[in-house]
Tab-separated table of C-alpha atoms in Angstrom:
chain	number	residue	atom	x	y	z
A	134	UNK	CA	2.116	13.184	-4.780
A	135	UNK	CA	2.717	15.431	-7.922
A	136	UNK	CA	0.213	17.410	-7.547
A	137	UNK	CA	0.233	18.076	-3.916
A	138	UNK	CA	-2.195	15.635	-2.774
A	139	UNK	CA	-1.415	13.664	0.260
A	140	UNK	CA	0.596	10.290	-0.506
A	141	UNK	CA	-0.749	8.234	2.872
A	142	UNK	CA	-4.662	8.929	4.489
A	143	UNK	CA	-3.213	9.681	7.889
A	144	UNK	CA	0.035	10.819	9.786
A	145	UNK	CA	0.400	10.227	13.733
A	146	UNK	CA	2.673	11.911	15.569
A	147	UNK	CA	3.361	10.933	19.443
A	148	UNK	CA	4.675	12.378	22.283
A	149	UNK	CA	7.858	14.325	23.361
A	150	UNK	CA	8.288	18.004	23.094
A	151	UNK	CA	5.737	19.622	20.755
A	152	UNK	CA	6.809	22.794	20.504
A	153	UNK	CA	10.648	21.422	19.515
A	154	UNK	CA	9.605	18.726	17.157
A	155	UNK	CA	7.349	21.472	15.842
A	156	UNK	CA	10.581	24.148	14.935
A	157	UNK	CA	12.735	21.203	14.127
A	158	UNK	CA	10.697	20.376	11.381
A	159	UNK	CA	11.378	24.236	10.272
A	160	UNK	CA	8.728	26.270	8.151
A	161	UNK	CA	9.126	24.259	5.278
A	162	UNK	CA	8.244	21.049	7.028
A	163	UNK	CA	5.178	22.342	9.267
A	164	UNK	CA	4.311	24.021	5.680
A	165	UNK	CA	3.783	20.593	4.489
A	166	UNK	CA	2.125	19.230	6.861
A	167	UNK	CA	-0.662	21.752	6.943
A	168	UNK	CA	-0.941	20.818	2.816
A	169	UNK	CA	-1.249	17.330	4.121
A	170	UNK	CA	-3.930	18.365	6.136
A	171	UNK	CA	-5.796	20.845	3.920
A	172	UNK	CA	-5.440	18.507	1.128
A	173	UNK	CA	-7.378	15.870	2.662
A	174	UNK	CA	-5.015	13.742	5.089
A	175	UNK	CA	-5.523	13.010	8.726
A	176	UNK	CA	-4.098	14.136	11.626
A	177	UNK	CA	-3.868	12.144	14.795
A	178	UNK	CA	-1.603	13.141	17.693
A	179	UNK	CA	-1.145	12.233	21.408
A	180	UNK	CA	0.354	14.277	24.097
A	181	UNK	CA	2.972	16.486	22.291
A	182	UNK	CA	1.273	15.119	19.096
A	183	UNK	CA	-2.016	16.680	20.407
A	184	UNK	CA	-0.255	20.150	21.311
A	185	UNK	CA	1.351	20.399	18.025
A	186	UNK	CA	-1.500	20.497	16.135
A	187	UNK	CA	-2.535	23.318	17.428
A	188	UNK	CA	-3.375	27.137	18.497
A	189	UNK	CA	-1.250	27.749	21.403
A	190	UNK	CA	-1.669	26.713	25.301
A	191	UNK	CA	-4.002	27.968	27.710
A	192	UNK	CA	-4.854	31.414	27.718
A	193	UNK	CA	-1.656	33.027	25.265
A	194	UNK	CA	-3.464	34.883	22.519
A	195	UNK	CA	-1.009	34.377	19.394
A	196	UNK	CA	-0.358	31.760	17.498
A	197	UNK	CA	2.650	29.699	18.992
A	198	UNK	CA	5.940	29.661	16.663
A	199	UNK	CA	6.103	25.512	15.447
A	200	UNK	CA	2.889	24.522	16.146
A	201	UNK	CA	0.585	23.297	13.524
A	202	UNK	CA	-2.381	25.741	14.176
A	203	UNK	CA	-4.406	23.403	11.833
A	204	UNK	CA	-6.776	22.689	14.863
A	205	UNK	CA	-7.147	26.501	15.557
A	206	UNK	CA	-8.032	26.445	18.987
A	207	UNK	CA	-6.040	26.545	22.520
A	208	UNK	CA	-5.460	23.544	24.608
A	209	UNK	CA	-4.943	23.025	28.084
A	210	UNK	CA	-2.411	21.476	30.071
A	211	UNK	CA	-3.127	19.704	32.972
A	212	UNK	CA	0.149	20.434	34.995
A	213	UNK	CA	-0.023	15.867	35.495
A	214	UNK	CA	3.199	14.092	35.433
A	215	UNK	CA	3.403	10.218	34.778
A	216	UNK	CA	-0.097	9.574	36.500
A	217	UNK	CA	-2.537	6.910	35.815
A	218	UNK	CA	-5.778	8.510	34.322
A	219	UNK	CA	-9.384	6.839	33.861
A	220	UNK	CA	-11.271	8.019	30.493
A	221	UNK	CA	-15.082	7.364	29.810
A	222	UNK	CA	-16.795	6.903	26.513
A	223	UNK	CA	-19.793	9.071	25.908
A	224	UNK	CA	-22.716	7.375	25.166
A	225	UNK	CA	-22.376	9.875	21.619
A	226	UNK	CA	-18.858	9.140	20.986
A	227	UNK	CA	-18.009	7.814	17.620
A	228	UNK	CA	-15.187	6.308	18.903
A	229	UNK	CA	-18.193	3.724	19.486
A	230	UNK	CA	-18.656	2.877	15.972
A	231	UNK	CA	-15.330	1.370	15.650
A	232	UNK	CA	-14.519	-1.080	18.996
A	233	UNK	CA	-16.496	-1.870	22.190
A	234	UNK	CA	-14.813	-0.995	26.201
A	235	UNK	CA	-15.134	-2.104	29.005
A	236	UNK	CA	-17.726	-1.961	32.032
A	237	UNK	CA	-19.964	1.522	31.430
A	238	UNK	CA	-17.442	2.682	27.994
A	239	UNK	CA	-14.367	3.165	30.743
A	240	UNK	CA	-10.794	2.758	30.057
A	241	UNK	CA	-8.791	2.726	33.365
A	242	UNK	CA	-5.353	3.704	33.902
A	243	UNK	CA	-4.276	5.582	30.744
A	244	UNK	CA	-0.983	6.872	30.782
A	245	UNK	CA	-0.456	10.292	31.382
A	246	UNK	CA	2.255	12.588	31.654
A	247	UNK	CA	2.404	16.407	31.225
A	248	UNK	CA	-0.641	15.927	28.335
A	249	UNK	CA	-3.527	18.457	27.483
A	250	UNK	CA	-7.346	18.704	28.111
A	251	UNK	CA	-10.238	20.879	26.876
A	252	UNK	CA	-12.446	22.437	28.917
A	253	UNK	CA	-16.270	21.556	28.092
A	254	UNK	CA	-17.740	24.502	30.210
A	255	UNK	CA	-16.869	27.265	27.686
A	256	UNK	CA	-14.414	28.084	25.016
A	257	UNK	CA	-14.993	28.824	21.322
A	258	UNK	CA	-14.004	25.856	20.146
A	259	UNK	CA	-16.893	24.155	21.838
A	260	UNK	CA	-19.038	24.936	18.430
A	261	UNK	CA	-16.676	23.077	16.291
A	262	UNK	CA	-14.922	20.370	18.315
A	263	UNK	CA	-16.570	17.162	19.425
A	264	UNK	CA	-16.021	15.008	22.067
A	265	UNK	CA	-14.564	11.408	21.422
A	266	UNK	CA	-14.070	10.548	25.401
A	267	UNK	CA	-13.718	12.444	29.180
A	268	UNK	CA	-11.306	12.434	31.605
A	269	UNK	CA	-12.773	11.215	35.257
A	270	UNK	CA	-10.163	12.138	37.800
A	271	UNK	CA	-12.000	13.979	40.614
A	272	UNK	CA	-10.264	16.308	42.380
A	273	UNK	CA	-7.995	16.908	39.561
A	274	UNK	CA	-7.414	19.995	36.848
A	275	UNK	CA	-8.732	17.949	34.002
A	276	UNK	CA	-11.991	16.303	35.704
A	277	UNK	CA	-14.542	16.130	33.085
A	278	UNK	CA	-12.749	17.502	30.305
A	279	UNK	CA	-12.359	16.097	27.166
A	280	UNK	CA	-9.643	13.739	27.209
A	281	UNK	CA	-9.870	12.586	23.222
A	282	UNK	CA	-11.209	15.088	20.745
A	283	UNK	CA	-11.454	15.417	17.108
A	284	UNK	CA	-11.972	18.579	14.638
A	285	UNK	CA	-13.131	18.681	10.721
A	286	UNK	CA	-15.329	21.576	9.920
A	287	UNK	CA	-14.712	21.424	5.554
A	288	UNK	CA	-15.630	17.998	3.320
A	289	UNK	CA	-11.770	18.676	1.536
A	290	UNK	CA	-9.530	18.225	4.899
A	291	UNK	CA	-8.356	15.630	6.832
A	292	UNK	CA	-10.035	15.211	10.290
A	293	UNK	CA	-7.934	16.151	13.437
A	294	UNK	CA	-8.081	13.707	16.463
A	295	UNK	CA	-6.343	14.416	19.626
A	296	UNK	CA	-5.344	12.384	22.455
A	297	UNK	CA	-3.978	13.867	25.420
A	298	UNK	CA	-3.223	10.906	27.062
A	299	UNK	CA	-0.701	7.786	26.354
A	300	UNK	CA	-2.789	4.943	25.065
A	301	UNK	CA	-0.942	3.759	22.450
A	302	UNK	CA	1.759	2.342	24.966
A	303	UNK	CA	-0.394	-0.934	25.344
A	304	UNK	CA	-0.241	-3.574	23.022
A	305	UNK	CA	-4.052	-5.247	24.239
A	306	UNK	CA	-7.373	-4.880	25.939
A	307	UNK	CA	-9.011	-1.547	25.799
A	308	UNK	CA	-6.213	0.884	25.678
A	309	UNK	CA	-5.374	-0.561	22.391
A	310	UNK	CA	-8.676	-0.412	21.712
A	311	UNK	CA	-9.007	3.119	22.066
A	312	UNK	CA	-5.380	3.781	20.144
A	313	UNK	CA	-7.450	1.716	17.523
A	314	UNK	CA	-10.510	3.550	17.651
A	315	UNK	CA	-8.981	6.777	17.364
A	316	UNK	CA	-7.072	6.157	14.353
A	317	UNK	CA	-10.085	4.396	12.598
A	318	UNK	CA	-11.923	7.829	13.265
A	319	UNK	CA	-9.346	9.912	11.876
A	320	UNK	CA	-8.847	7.273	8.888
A	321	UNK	CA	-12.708	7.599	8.165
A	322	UNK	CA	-12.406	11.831	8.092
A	323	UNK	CA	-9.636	11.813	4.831
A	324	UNK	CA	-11.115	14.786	2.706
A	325	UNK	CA	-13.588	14.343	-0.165
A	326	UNK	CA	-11.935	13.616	-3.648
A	327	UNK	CA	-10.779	16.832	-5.943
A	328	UNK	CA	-12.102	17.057	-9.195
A	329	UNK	CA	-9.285	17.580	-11.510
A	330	UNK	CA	-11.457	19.324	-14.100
A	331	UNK	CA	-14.336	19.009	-16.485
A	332	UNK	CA	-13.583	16.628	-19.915
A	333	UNK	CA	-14.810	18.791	-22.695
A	334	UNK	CA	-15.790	16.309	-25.654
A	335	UNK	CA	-13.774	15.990	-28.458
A	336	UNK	CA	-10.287	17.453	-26.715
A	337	UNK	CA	-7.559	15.493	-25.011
A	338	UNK	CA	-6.282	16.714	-22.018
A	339	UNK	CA	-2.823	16.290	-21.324
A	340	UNK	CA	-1.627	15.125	-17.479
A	341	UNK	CA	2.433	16.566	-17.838
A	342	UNK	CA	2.689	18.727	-15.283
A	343	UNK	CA	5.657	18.074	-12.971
A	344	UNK	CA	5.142	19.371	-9.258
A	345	UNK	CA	7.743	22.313	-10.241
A	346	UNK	CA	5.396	23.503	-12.761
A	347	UNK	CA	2.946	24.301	-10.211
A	348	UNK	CA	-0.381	23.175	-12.339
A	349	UNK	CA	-1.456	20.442	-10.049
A	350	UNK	CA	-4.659	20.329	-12.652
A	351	UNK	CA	-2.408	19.240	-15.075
A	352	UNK	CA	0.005	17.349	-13.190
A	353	UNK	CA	0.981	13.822	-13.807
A	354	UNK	CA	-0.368	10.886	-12.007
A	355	UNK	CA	1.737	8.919	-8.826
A	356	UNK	CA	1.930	5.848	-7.492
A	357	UNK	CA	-1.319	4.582	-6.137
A	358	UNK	CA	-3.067	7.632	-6.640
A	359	UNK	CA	-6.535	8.120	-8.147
A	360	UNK	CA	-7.096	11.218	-10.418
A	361	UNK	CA	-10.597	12.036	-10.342
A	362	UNK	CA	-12.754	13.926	-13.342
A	363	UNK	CA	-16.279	14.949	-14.336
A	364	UNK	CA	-18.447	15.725	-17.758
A	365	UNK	CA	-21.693	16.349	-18.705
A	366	UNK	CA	-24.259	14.301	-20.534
A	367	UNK	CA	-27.230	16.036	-22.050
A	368	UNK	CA	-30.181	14.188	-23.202
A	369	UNK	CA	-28.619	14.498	-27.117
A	370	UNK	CA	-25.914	12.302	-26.189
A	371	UNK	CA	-26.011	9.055	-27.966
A	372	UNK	CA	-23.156	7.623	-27.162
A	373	UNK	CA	-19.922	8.501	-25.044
A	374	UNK	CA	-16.099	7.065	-25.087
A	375	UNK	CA	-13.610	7.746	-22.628
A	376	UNK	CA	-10.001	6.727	-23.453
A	377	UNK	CA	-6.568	6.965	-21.508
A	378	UNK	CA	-2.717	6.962	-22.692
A	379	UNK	CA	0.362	6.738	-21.781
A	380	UNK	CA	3.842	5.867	-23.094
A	381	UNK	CA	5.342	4.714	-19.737
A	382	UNK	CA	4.961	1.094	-19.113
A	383	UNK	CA	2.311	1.597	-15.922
A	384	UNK	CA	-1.352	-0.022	-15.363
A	385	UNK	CA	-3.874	2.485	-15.591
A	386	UNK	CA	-7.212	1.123	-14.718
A	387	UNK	CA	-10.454	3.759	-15.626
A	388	UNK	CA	-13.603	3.536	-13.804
A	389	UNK	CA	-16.661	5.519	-14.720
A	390	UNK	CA	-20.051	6.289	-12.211
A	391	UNK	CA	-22.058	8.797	-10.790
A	392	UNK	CA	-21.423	8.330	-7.397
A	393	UNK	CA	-17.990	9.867	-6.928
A	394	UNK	CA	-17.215	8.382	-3.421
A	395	UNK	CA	-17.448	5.413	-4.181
A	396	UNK	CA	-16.446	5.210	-8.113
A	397	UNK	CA	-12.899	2.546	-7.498
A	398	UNK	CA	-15.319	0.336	-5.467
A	399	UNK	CA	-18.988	0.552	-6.514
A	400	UNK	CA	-19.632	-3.030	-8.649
A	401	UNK	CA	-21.705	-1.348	-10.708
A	402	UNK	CA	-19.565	1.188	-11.802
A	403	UNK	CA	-17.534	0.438	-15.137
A	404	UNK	CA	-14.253	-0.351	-15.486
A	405	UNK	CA	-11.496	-1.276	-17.528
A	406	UNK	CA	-8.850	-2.592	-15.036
A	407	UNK	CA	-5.590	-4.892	-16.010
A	408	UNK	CA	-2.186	-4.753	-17.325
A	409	UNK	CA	-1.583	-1.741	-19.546
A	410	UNK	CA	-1.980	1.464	-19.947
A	411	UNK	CA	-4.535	2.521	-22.484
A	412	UNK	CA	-7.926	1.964	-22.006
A	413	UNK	CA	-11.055	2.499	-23.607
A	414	UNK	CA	-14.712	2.900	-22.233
A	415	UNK	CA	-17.626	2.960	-24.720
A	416	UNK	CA	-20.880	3.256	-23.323
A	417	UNK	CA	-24.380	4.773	-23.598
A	418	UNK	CA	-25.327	6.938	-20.540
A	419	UNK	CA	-28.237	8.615	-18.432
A	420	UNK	CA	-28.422	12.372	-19.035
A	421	UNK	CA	-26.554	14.207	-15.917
A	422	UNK	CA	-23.124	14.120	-14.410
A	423	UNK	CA	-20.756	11.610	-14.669
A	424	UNK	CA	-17.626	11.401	-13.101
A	425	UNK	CA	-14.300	9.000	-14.410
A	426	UNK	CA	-11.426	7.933	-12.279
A	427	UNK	CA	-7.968	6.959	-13.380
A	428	UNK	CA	-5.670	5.208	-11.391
A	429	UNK	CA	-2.005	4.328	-11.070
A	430	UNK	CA	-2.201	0.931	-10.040
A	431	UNK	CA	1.912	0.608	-9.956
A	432	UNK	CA	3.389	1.114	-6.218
A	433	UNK	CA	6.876	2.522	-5.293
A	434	UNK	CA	7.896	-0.749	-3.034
A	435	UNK	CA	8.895	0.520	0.835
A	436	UNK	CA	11.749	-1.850	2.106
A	437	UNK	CA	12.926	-0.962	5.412
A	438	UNK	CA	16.837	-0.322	5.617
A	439	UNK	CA	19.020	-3.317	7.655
A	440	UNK	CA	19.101	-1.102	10.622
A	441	UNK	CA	14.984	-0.964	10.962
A	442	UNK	CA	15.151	2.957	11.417
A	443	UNK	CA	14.024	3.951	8.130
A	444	UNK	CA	12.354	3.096	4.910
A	445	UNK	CA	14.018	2.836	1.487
A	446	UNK	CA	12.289	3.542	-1.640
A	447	UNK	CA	12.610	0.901	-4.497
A	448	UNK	CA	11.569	2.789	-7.948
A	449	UNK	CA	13.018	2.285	-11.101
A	450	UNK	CA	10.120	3.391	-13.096
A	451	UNK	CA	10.420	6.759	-11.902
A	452	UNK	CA	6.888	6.707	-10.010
A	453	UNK	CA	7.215	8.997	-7.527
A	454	UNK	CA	7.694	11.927	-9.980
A	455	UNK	CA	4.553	10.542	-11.401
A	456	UNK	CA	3.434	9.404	-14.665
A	457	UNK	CA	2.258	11.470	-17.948
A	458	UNK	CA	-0.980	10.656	-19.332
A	459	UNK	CA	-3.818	11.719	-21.650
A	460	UNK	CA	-7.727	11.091	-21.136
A	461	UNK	CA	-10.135	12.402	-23.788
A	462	UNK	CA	-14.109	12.519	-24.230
A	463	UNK	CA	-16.272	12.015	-27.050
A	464	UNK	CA	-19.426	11.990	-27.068
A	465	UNK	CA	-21.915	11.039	-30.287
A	466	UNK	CA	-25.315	12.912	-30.936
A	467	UNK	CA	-28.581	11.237	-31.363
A	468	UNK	CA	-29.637	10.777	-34.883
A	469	UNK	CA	-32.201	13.708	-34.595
A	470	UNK	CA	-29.467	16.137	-33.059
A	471	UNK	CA	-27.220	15.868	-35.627
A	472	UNK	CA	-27.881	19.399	-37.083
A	473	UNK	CA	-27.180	20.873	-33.521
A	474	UNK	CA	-23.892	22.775	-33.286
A	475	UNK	CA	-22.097	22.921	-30.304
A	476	UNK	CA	-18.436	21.730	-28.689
A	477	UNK	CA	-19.690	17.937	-28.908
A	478	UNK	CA	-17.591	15.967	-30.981
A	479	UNK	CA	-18.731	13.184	-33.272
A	480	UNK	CA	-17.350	9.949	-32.417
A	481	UNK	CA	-17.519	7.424	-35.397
């Protein structure tokens, strides 16, 4: 988006040659991708997916040139070439939450070749990393490793989920499942909202900013995306009106709640949704923070080209350099506060 945030909730990358998909993406690319990451997108990866993102292999002490590093530990390989390898649920596994295996949580016969593991016996990424699911292969490197792990340590990331196996080469029963599963974990770990800024009452604040200009506070909204904002409202506060503009012909919709999370689908939030894009709210509210949401309800239509291998973007309204906007905050005393002075504007 404008402003840096990430566009889509999750990327997946599969397998191949991590380290070579990793420098053929040069520093610019794998740059972006950690933003993605660190801005609040998922990360799921199998096999070379699950090197990529991150430290370096087995024992090597530096940080490997075209890897991700944004799970900042070592993996392991397991030295297994196109073998058939069973994987078992824990009990604990979140993985759980989302879709239901087979006899005692096993998944038989995953495909593996020349994939990764992490050892559960020691290792400093033991604090930080938990375990989605186990390899069972006795007699082999990997026995009782983790097979499926995931990683998200700050509320503002994305969450990391690694598969070192091949599961997403079945299209049914339980290693679809599992390809499911993971990616519903690593949907459900997208980083916290970002507060934009605090609305001071009685000033406009102007969203221009173009992604040049390096102001991502400031910058102007995309496609889709939800810009998120907070105020305060003291106990003198009578009444308070939050209003949006714009002179491109886009539907803003403005919600207003004190649950941020949840602001774009709580029912008891308000809102001011339809075609258009000014909007007004004018409402009297509790003391204590309050946050409003704007959104870009336009979307930049994906068509995919006539030979299937890419995506072309339809957008004649200019959406995915975003869209300028204003939202503004008054906010009218009570009757018996009126000889207070302060920044809070009267609103008529």
């Amino acid at each position: 988006y404008p402003d840096g945030a990430p566009r889509f909730r999750m990327i997946y990358v599969n397998g191949g040659g991590a380290t070579n998909h990793g420098k053929s993406l040069e520093l610019s690319g794998r740059q972006t991708l950690r933003q993605f990451f660190n801005a609040g997108g998922s990360y799921c990866g199998s096999c070379a997916g699950s090197f990529l993102s991150g430290r370096n292999v087995d024992s090597s002490s530096n940080r490997r040139l075209g890897y991700l590093h944004i799970f900042p530990y070592n993996t392991l390989n397991t030295g297994l070439k196109k073998e058939q390898l069973d994987h078992v649920i824990p009990d604990d596994s979140p993985l759980l939450k989302y879709r239901q295996f087979g006899t005692e949580n096993r998944v038989e016969g995953v495909y593996h070749n020349n994939g990764n593991w992490m050892s559960l016996e020691k290792g400093e990424h033991l604090e930080h990393t938990e375990v989605l699911a186990i390899y069972d292969t006795p007699g082999k490197r990997p026995d009782q490793g983790a097979a499926i792990w995931a990683y998200k340590v700050k509320a503002e990331t994305g969450r990391v989920v690694n598969i070192g196996s091949h599961p997403e080469g079945v299209k049914t029963g339980d290693h679809l499942s599992l390809t499911e599963a993971c990616f519903l974990y690593s949907l459900d770990g997208t980083g916290v909202p970002n507060i934009k800024g605090k609305l001071v009452a009685g000033e406009m604040r102007e969203m221009l900013a173009d992604t040049t200009d390096k102001t991502p506070a400031f910058a102007k909204i995309g496609d889709g995306q939800i810009h998120h904002f907070s105020f305060q409202v003291e106990v003198c506060i009578a009444k308070t009106v939050i209003d949006i503009s714009t002179e491109v012909d886009v539907q803003l919709n403005l919600y207003l709640s004190q649950d941020l999370s949840g602001i774009t689908t709580d029912e008891r939030a308000y809102r001011v949704t339809g075609a258009g894009g000014n909007k007004s709210l004018r409402v009297r509210l509790a003391p204590g923070t309050w946050y409003v949401a704007v959104e870009c309800a336009n979307r930049v239509r994906a068509v995919k080209d006539d030979s299937e291998s890419y995506y072309v973007y339809d957008d004649p309204q200019g959406l995915l350099n975003g869209v300028a906007y204003s939202v503004g905050l008054q906010q009218r005393l009570r009757r018996r506060y009126l000889r207070v002075v302060g920044p809070v504007a009267s609103v008529k």
